[in-house]
GROMACS .gro file of C-alpha atoms in nm:
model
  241
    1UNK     CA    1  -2.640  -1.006  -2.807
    2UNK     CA    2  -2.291  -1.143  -2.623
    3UNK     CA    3  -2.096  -0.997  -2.891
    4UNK     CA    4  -2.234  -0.652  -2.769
    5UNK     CA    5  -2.126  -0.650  -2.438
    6UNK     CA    6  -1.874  -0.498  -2.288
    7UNK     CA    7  -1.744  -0.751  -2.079
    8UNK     CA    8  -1.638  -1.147  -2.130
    9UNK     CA    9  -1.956  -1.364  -2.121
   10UNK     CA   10  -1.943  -1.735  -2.101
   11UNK     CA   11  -2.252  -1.968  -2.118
   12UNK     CA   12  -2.265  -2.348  -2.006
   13UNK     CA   13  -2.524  -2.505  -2.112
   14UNK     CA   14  -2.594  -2.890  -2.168
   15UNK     CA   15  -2.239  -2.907  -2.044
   16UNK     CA   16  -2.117  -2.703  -2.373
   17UNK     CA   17  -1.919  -2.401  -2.327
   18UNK     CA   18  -1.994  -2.069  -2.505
   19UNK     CA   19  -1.746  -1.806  -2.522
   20UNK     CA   20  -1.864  -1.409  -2.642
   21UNK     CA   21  -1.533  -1.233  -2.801
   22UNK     CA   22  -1.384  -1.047  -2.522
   23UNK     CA   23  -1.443  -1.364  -2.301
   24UNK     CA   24  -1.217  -1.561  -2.612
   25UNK     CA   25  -0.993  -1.228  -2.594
   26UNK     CA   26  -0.951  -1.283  -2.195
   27UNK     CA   27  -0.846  -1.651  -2.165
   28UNK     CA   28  -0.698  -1.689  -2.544
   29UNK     CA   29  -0.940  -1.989  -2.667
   30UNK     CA   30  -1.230  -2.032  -2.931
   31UNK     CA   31  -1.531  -2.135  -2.821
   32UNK     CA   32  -1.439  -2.442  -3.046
   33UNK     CA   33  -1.133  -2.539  -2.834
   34UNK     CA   34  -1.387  -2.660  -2.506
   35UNK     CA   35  -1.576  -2.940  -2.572
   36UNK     CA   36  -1.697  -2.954  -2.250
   37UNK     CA   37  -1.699  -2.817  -1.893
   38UNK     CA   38  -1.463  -3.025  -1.788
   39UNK     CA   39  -1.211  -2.910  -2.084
   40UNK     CA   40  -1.265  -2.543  -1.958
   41UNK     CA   41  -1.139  -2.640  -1.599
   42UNK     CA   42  -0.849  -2.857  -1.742
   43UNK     CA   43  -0.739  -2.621  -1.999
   44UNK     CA   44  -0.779  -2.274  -1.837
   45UNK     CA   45  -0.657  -2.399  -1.437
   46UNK     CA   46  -0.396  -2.686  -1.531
   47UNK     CA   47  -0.315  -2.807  -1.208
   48UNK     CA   48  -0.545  -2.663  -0.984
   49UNK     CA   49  -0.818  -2.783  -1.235
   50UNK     CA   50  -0.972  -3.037  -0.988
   51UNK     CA   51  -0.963  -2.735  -0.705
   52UNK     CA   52  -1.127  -2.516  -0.913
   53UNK     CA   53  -1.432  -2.759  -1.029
   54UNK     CA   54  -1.458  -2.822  -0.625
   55UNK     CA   55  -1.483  -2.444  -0.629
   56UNK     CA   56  -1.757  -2.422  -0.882
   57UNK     CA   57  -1.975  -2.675  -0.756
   58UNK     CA   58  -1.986  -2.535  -0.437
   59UNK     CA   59  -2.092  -2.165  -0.549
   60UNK     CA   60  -2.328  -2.295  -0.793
   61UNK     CA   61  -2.513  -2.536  -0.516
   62UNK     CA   62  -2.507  -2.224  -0.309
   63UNK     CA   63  -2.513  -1.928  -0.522
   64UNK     CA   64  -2.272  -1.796  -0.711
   65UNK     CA   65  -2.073  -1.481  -0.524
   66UNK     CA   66  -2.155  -1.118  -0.672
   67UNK     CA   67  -1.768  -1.099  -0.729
   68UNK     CA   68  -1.463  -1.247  -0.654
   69UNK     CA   69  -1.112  -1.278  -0.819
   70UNK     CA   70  -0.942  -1.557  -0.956
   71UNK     CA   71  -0.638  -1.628  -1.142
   72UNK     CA   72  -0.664  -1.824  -1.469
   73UNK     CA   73  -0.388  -1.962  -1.710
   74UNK     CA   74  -0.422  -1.824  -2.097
   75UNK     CA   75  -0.328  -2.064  -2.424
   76UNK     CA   76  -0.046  -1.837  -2.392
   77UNK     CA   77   0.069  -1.939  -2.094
   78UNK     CA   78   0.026  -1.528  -1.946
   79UNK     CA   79  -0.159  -1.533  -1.602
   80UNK     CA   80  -0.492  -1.313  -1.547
   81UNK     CA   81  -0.647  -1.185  -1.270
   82UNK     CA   82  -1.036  -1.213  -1.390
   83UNK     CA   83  -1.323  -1.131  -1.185
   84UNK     CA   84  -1.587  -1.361  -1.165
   85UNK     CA   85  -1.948  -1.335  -1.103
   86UNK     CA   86  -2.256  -1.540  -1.223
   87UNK     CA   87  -2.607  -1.712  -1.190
   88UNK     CA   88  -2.804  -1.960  -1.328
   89UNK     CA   89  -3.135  -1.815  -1.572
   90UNK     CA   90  -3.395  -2.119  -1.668
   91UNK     CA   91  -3.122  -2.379  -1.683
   92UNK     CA   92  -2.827  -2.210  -1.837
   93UNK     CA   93  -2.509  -2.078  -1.644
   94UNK     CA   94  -2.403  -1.748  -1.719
   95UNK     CA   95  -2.065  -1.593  -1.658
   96UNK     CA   96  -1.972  -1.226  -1.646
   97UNK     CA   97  -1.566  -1.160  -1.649
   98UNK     CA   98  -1.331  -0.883  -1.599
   99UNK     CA   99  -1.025  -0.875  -1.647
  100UNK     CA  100  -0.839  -0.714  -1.331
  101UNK     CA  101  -0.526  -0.806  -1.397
  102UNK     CA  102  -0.375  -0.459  -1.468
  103UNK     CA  103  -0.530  -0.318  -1.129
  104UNK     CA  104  -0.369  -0.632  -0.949
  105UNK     CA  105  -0.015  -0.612  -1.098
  106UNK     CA  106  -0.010  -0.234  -1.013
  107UNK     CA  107  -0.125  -0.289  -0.618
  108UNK     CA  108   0.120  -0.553  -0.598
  109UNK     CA  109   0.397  -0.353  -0.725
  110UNK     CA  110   0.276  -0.088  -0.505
  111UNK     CA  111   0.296  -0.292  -0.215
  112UNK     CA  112   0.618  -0.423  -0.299
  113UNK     CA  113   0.698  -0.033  -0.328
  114UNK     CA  114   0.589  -0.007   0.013
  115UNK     CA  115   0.795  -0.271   0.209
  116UNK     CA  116   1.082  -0.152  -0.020
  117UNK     CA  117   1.064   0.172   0.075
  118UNK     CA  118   1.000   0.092   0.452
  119UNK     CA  119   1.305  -0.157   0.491
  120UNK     CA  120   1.508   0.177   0.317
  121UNK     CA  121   1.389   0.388   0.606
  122UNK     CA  122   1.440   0.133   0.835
  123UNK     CA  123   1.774   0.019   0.769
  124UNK     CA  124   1.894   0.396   0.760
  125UNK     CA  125   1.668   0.496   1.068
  126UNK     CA  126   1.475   0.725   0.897
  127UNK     CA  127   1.119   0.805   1.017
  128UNK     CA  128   0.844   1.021   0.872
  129UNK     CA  129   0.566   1.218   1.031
  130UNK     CA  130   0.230   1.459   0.927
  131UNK     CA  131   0.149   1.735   1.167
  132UNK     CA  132  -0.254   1.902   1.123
  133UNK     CA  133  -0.217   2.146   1.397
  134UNK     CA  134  -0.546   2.309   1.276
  135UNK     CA  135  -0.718   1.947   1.290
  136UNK     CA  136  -0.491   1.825   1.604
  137UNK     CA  137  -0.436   1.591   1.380
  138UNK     CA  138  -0.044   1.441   1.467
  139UNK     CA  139   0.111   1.097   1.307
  140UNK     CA  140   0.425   0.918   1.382
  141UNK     CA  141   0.495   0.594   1.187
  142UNK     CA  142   0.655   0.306   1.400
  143UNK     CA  143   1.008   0.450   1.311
  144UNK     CA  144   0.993   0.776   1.480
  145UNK     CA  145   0.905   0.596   1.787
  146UNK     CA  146   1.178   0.363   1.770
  147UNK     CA  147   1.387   0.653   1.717
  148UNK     CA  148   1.238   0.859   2.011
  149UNK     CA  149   1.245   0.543   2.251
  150UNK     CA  150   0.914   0.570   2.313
  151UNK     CA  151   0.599   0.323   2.301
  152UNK     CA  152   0.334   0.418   2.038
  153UNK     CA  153   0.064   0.614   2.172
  154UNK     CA  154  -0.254   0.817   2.063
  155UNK     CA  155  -0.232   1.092   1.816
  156UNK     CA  156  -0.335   1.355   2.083
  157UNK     CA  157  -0.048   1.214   2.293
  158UNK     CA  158   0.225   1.276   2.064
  159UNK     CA  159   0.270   1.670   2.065
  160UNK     CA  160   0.285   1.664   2.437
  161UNK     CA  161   0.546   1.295   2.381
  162UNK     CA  162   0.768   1.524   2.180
  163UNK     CA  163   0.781   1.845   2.377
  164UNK     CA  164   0.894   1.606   2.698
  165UNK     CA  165   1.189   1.495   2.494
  166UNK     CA  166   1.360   1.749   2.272
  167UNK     CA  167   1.622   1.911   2.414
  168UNK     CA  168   1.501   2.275   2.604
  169UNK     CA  169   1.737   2.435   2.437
  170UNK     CA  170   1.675   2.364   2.057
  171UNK     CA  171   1.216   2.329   2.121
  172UNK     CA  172   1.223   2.729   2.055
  173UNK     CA  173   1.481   2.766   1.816
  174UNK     CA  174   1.255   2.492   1.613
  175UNK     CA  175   0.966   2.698   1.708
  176UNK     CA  176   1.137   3.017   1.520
  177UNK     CA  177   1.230   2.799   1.250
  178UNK     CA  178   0.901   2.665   1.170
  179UNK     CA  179   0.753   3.039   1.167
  180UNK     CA  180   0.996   3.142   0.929
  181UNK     CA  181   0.920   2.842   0.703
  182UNK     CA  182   0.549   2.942   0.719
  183UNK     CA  183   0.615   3.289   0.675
  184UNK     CA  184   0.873   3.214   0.312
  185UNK     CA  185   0.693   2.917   0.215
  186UNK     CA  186   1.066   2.757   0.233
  187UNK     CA  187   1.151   2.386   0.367
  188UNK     CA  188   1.191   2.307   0.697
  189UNK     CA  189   1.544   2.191   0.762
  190UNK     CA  190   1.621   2.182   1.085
  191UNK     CA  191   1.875   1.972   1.337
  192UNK     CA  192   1.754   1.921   1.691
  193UNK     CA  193   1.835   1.712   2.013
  194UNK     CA  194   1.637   1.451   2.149
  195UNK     CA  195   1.705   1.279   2.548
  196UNK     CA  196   1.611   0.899   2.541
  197UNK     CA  197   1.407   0.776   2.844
  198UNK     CA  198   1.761   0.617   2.994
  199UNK     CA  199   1.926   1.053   2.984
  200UNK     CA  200   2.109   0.952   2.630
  201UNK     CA  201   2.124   1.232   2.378
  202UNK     CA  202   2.047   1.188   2.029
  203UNK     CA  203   2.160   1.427   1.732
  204UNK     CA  204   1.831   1.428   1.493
  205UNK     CA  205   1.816   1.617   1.161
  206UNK     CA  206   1.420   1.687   1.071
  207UNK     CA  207   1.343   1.768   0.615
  208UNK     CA  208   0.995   1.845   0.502
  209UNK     CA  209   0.746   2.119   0.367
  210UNK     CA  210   0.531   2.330   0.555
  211UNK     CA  211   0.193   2.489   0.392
  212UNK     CA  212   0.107   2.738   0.652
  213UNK     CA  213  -0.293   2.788   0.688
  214UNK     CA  214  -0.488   3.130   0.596
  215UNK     CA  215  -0.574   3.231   1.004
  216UNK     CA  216  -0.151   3.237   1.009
  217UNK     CA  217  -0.112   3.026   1.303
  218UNK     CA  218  -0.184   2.702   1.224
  219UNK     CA  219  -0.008   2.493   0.947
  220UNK     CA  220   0.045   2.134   0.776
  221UNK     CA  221   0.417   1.955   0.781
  222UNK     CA  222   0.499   1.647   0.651
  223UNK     CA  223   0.873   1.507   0.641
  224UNK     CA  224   1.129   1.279   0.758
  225UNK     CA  225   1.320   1.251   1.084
  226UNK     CA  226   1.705   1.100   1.028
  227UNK     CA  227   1.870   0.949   1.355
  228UNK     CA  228   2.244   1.172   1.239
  229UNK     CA  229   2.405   1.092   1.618
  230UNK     CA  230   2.709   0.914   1.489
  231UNK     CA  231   2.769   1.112   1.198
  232UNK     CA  232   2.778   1.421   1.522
  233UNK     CA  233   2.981   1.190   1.682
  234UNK     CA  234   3.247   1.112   1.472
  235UNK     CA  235   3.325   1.466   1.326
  236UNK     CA  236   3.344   1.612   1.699
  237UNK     CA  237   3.596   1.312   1.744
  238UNK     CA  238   3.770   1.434   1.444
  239UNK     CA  239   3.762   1.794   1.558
  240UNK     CA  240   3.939   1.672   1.881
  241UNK     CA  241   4.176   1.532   1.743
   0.00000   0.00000   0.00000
């Protein structure tokens, strides 16, 4: 009946380990390779073999979890991320496994994706935003504010933040531009100026798509705000001179 399965099964029983195939297939060992409990914990956790039997005693004095993940070394020497749940039926322990380890390689290289991709927009003061107007639904990460000077605040606050800072003379000229973009279906591209809190002005350059709703008047935009003040700078220095 283990053979059936469709997951790795291991049995303990008398202190003898019993592996079905895909359990053998997970960890790399025959059955025949553990002579005992002991030789699972040694073989499959090395180093952290003593941890793990700690581990094991505990949940099985207590109940074993419904789930939880842990890594595990195979003959091969190739780290898995199994999952690991069990329970104990007229004597015999009985171990259902899953292999995870695809689904955890691809959130940690996700996440390393992330923090990448956040020290890039960092390092280049780049910010990015979502505007719901429909749903009043407004979001800022932390870079816009840094580039704004301002202190986060609520999503309800940040329409009203943003109209207190841009420049008067470039809000409707945005306004237009963001009509035509709904209107054409093209990207908004747009350059604007910002005042800090202390009267500086900043030179900001806004890129992102608009989908403009069905009523006409209300619209999703999601993009990227660049902090392009010295880049302004220096070619009006060069036009001086």
């Amino acid at each position: 009946m283990m053979e059936s399965l469709p997951c790795g099964v291991v049995l303990i029983r008398h202190g003898k380990v019993t592996l079905n195939p895909i359990a053998e297939k997970i960890v790399g060992y025959k059955t025949a390779e553990f002579t005992t409990l002991d030789d699972w914990f040694e073989k499959i956790y090395k180093k952290s073999a003593a941890e793990m039997r700690a581990i094991h005693t505990e949940h099985r004095q207590r109940g074993f979890p419904q789930r939880v993940t842990f890594p595990l070394l195979r003959k091969d020497g190739v780290l898995r991320h199994v999952n690991f749940s069990g329970f104990v039926d007229h004597g015999v322990e009985v171990w259902i496994l899953f292999d995870e380890s695809d689904s955890v390689e691809t959130h940690r290289l996700l996440e390393e994706t992330k923090e990448r991709t956040a020290m890039i927009l960092s390092e280049n003061k780049i910010g990015t935003y979502r505007i719901d107007s429909l749903k009043k639904d407004y979001f800022w990460d932390e870079r816009v504010f840094e580039l704004y000077q301002l202190s986060p605040c609520a999503p309800a606050e940040i329409l009203t933040k943003w109209t207190e800072i841009v420049h008067p003379e470039d809000g409707l000229r945005m306004a237009e531009q963001l009509q035509e973009c709904m209107r054409t279906g093209n990207e908004f591209n747009a350059r604007y100026r910002i005042m800090w809190p202390n009267g500086e002005i900043r030179h900001m350059r806004t890129h992102g798509k608009v989908q403009g709703l069905a009523d006409g008047q209300n619209f999703v935009a999601t993009g990227v705000v660049i902090d392009i003040t010295e880049g302004v700078r220096t070619y009006e220095l060069l036009q001086e001179h």
